[in-house]
PDB file of C-alpha atoms in Angstrom:
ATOM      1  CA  UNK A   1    -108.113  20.914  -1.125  1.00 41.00           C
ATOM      2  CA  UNK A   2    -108.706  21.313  -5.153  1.00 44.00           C
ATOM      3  CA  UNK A   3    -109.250  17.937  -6.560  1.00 45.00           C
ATOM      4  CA  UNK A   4    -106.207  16.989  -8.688  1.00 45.00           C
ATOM      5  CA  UNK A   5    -108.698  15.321 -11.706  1.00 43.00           C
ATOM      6  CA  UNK A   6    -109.840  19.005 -11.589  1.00 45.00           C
ATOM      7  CA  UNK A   7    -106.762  21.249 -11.224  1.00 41.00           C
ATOM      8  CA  UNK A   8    -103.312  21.508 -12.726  1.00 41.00           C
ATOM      9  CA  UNK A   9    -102.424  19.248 -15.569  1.00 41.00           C
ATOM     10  CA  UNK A  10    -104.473  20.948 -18.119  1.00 47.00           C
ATOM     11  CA  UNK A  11    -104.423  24.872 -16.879  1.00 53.00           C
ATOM     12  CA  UNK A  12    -100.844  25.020 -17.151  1.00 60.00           C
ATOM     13  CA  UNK A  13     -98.649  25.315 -20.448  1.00 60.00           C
ATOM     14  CA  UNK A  14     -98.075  22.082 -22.665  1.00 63.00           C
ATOM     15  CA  UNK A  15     -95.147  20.487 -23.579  1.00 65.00           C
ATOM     16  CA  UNK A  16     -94.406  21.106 -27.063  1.00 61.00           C
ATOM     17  CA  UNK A  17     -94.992  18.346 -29.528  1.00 59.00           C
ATOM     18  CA  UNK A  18     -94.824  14.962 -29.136  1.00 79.00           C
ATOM     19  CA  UNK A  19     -92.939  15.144 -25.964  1.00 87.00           C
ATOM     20  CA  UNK A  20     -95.968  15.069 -24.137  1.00 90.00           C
ATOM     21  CA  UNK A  21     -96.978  12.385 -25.215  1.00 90.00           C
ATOM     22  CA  UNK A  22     -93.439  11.017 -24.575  1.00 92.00           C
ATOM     23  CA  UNK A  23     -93.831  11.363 -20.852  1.00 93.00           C
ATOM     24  CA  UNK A  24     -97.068  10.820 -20.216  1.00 93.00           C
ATOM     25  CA  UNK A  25     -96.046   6.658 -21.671  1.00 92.00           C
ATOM     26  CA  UNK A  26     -92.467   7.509 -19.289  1.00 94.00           C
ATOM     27  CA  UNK A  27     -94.837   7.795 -16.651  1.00 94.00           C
ATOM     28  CA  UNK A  28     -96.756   4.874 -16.916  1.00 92.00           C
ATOM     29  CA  UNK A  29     -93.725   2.772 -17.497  1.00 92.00           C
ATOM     30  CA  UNK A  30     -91.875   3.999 -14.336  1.00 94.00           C
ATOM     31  CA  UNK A  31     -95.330   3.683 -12.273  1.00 92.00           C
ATOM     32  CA  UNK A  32     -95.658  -0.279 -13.737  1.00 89.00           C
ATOM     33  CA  UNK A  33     -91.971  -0.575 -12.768  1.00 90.00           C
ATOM     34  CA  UNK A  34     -91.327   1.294  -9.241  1.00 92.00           C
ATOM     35  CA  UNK A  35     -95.120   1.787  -7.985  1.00 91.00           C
ATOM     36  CA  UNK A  36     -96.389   4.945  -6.754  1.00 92.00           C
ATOM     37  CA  UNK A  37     -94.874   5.006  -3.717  1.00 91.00           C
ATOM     38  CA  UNK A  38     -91.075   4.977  -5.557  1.00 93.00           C
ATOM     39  CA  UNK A  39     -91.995   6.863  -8.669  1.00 94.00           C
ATOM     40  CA  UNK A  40     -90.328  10.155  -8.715  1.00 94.00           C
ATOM     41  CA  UNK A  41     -90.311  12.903 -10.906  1.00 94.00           C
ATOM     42  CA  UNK A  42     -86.098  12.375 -11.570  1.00 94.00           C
ATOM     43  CA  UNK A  43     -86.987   8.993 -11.975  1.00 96.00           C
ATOM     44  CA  UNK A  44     -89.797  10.349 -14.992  1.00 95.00           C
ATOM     45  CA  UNK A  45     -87.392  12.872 -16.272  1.00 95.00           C
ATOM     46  CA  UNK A  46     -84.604  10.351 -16.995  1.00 95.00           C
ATOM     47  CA  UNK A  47     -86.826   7.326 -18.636  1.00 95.00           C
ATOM     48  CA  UNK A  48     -88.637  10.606 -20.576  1.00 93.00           C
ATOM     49  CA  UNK A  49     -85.121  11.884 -21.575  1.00 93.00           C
ATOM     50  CA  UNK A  50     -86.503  15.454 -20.114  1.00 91.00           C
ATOM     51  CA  UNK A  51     -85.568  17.934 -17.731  1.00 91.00           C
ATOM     52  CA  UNK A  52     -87.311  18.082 -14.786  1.00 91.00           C
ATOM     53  CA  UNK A  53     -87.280  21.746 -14.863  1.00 91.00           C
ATOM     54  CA  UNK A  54     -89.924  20.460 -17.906  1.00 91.00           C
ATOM     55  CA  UNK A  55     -91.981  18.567 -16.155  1.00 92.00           C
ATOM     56  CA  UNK A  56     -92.496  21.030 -13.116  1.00 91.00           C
ATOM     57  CA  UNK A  57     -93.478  23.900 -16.020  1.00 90.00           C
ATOM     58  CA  UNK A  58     -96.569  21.463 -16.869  1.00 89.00           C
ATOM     59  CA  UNK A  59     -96.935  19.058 -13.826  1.00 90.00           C
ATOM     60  CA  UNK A  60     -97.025  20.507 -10.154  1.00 87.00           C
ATOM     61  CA  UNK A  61     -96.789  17.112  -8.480  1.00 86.00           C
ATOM     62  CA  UNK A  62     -96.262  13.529  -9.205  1.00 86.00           C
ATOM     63  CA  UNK A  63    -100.440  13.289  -8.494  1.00 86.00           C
ATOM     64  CA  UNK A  64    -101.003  15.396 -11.157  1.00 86.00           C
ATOM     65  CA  UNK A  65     -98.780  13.726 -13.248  1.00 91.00           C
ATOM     66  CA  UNK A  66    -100.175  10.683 -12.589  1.00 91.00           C
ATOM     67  CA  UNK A  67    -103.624  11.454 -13.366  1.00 85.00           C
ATOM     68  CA  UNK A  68    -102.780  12.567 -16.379  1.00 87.00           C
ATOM     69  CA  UNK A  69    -100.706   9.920 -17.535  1.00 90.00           C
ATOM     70  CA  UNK A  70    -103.417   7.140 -16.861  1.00 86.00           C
ATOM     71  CA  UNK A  71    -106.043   9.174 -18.592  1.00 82.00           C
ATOM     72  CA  UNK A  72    -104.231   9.961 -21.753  1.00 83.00           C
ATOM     73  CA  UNK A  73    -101.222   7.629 -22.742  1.00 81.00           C
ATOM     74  CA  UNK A  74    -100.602   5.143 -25.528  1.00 81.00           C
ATOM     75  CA  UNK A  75     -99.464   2.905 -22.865  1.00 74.00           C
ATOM     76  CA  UNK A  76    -102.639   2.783 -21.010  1.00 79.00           C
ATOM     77  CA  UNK A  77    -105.113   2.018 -23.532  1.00 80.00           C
ATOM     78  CA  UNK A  78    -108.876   1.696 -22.566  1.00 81.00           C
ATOM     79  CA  UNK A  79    -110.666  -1.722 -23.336  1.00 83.00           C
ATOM     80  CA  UNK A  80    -112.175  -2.027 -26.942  1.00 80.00           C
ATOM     81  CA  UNK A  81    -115.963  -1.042 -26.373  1.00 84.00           C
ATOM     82  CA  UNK A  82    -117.455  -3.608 -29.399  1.00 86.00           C
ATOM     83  CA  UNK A  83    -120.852  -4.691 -29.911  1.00 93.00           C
ATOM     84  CA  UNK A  84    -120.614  -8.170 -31.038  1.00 95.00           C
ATOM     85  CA  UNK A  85    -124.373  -9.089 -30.515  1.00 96.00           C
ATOM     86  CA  UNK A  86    -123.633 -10.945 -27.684  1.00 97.00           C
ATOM     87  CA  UNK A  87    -123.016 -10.815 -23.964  1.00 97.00           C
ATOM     88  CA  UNK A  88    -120.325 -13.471 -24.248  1.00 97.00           C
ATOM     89  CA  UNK A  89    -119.097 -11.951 -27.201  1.00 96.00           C
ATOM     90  CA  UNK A  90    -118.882  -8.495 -25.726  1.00 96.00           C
ATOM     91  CA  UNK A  91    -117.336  -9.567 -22.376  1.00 96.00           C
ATOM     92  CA  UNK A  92    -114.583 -11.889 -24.321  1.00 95.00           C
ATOM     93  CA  UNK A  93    -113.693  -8.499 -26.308  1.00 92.00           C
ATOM     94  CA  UNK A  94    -113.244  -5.985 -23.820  1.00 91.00           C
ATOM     95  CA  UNK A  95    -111.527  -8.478 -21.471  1.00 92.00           C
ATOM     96  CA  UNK A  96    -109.213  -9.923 -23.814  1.00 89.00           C
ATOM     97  CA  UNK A  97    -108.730  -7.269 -26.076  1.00 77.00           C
ATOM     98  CA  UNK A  98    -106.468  -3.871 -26.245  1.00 79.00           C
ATOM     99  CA  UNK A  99    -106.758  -2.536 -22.716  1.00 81.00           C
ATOM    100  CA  UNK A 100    -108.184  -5.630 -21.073  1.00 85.00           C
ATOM    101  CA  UNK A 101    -107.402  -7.668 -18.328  1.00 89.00           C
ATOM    102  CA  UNK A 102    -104.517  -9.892 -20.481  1.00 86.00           C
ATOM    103  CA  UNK A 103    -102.827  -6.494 -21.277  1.00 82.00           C
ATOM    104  CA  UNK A 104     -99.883  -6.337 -18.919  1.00 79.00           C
ATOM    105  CA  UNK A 105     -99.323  -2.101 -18.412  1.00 79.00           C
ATOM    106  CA  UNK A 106    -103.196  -1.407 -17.233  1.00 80.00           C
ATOM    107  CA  UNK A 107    -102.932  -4.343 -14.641  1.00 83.00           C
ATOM    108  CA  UNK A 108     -99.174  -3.204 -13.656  1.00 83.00           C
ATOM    109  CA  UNK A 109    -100.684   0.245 -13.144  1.00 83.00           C
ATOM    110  CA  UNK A 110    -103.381  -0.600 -11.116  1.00 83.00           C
ATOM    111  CA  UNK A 111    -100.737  -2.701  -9.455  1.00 84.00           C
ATOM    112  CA  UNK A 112     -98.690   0.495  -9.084  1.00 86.00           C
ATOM    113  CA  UNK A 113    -101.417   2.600  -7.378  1.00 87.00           C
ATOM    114  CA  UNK A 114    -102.765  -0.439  -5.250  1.00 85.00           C
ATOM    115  CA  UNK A 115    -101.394   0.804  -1.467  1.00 83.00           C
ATOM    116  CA  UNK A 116    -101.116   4.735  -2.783  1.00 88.00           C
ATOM    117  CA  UNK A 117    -104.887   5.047  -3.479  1.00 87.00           C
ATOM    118  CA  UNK A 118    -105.813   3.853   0.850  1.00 86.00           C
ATOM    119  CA  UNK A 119    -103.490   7.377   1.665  1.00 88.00           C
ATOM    120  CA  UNK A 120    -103.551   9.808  -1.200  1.00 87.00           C
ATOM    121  CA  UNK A 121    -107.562  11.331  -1.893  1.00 87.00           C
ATOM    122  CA  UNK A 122    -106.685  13.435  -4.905  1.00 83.00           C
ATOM    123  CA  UNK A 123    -104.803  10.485  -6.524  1.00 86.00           C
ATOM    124  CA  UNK A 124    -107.647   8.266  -5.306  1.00 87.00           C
ATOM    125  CA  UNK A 125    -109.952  10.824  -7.083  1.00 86.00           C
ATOM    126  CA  UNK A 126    -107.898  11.313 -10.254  1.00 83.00           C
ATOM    127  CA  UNK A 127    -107.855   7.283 -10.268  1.00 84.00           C
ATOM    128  CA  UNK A 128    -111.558   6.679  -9.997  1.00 86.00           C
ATOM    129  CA  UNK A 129    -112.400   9.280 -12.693  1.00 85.00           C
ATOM    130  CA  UNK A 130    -109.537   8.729 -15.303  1.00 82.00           C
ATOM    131  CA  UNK A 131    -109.069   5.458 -14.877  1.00 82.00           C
ATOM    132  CA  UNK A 132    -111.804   3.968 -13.801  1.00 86.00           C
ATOM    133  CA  UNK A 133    -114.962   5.914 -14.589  1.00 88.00           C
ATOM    134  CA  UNK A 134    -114.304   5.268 -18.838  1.00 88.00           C
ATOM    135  CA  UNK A 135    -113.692   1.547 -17.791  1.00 88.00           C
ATOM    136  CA  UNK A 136    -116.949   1.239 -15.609  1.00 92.00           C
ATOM    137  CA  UNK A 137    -119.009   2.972 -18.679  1.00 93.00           C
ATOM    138  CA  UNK A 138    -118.172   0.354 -21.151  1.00 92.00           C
ATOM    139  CA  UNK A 139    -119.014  -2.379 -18.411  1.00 94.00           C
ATOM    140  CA  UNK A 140    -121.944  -0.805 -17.941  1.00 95.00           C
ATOM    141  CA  UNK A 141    -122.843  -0.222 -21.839  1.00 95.00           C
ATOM    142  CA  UNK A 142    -122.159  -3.902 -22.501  1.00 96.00           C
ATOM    143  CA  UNK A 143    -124.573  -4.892 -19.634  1.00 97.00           C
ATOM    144  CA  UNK A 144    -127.280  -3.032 -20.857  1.00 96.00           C
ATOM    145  CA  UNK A 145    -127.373  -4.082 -24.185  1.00 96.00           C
ATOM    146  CA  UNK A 146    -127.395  -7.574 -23.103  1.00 97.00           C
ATOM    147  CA  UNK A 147    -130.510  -6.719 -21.028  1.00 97.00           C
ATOM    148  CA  UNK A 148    -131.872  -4.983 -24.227  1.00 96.00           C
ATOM    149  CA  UNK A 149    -131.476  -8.167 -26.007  1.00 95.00           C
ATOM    150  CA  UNK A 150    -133.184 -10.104 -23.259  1.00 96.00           C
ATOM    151  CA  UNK A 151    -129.770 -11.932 -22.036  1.00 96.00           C
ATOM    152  CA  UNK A 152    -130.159 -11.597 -18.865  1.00 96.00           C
ATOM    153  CA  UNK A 153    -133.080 -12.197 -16.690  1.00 95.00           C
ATOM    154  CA  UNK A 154    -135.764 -10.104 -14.779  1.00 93.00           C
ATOM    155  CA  UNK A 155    -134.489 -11.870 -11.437  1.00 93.00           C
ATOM    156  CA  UNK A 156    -131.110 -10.461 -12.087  1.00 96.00           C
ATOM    157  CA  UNK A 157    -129.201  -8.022  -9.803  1.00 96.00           C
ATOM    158  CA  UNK A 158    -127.649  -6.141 -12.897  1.00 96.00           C
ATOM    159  CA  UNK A 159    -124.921  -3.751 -11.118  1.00 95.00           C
ATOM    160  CA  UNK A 160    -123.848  -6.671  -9.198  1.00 96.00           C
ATOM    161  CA  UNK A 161    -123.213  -9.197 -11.727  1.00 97.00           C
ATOM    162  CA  UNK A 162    -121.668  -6.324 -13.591  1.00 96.00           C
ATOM    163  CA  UNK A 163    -118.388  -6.109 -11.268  1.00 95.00           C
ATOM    164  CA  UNK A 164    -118.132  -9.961 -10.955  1.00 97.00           C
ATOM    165  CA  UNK A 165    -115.525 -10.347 -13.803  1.00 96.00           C
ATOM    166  CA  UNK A 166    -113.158  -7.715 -12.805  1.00 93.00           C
ATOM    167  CA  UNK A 167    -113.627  -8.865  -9.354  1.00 94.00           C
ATOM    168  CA  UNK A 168    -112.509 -12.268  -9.348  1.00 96.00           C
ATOM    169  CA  UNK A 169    -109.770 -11.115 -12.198  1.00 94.00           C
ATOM    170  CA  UNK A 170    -108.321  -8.475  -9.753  1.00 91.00           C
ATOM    171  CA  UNK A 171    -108.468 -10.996  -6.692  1.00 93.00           C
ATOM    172  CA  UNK A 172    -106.848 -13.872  -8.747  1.00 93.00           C
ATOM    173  CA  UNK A 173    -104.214 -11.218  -9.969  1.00 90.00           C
ATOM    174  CA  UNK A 174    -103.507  -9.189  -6.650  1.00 88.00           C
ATOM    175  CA  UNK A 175    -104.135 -11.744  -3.881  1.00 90.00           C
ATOM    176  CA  UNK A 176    -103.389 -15.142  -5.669  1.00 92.00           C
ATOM    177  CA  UNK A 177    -100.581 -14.161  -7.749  1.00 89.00           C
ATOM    178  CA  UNK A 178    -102.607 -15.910 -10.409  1.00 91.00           C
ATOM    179  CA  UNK A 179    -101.493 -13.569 -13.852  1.00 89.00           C
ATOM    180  CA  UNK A 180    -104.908 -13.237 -15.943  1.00 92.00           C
ATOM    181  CA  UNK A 181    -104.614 -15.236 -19.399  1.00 94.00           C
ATOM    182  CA  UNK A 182    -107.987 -15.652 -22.307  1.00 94.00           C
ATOM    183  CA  UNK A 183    -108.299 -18.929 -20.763  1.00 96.00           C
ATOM    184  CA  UNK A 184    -108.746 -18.069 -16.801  1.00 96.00           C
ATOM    185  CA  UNK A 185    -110.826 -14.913 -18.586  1.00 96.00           C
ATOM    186  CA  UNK A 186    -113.365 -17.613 -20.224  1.00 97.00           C
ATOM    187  CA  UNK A 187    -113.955 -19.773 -17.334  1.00 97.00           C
ATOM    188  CA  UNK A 188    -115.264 -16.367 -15.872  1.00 97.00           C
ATOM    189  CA  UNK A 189    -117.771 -15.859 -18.345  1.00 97.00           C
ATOM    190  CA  UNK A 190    -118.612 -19.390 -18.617  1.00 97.00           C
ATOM    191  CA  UNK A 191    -118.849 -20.681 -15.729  1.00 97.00           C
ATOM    192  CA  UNK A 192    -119.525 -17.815 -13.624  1.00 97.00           C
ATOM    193  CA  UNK A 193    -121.586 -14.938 -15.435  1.00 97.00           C
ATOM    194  CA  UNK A 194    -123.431 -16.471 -18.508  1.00 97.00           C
ATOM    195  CA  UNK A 195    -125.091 -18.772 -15.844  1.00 96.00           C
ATOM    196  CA  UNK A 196    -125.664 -16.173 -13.286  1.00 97.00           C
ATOM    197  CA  UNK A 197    -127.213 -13.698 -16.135  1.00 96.00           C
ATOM    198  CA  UNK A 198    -129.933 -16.814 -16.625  1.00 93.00           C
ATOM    199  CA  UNK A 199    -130.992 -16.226 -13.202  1.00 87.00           C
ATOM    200  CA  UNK A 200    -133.204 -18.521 -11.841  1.00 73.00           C
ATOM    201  CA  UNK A 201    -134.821 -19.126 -15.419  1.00 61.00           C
ATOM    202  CA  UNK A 202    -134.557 -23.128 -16.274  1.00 49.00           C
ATOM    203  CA  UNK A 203    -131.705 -23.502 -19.118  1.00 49.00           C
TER     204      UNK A 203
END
């Protein structure tokens, strides 16, 4: 089966405009609000203000839709990826900032693909790349410049301590019910990764 991050959206005709770029933001809104599961393509048309005869020109299937909406709309911004000179600094910018974990439509989308992405590959794949993949690379960026700098120590397991923030963001968010805020964000970094990036180094 073709990969939906790899067929569809983009080989068929575009909507003309800024209508586009109208439903893709429809699209995330009605995913944030219904889920995956519940989000239909009538249910895009009418918060779009489009036919659906419009979206099925451009859009095969609510997948494709999908993936294209979380790797290109206003409403699903990507976190800020600015070099502050710090680990701390960095972390605190992409995490708070536009697209972070305080932003309420990238949460309520991963919220809205949560069950969907166990069942659906292609969506799972169209997730991981779109969504995910930019995400992870300015993680990653911020990690290594703070091991440039000498941050973090030898002793370190990098990729590991590189997931920790998102982790216990998503599992406060998703399984505690705990909404993230700039505070909960900083007790992260400071109490969790700036002294695990020391390692076993003596402060």
């Amino acid at each position: 089966m073709a990969d939906v991050a790899d067929a569809g959206p983009r080989q068929r005709p575009r909507v003309e405009g800024g209508r586009e770029d109208e439903i893709l933001d429809a699209t995330v809104a009605t995913l944030a609000e219904l889920g995956y599961d519940r989000l239909t393509m009538d249910a895009v048309a009418t918060a779009a203000k489009a036919s659906k005869a419009t979206l099925y020109r451009r859009w095969t299937t609510k997948a494709e839709l999908v993936a294209d909406a979380i790797s290109r709309a206003k409403g699903c911004p990507m976190p800020e990826d600015v070099d502050t000179g710090s680990l701390r600094g960095d972390l605190i910018s992409m995490s708070c900032g536009q697209g972070g974990f305080t932003e309420e439509m990238p949460m309520s989308v991963m919220a809205g693909l949560m069950t969907a992405l166990h069942r659906d590959p292609e969506l799972k794949a169209a997730f991981q790349k779109y969504f995910l993949a930019p995400r992870i690379a300015i993680t990653n960026g911020v990690y290594q410049r703070a091991v440039e700098r000498g941050e973090i120590a030898a002793d370190v397991d990098v990729e590991l301590l590189s997931v920790t923030l998102p982790a216990i963001i998503i599992h406060q968010a998703f399984v505690l019910g705990v909404a993230p805020t700039d505070e909960l964000i900083l007790r992260v970094i400071d109490n969790v990764i700036m002294p695990a990036a020391r390692g076993s180094q003596v402060s």
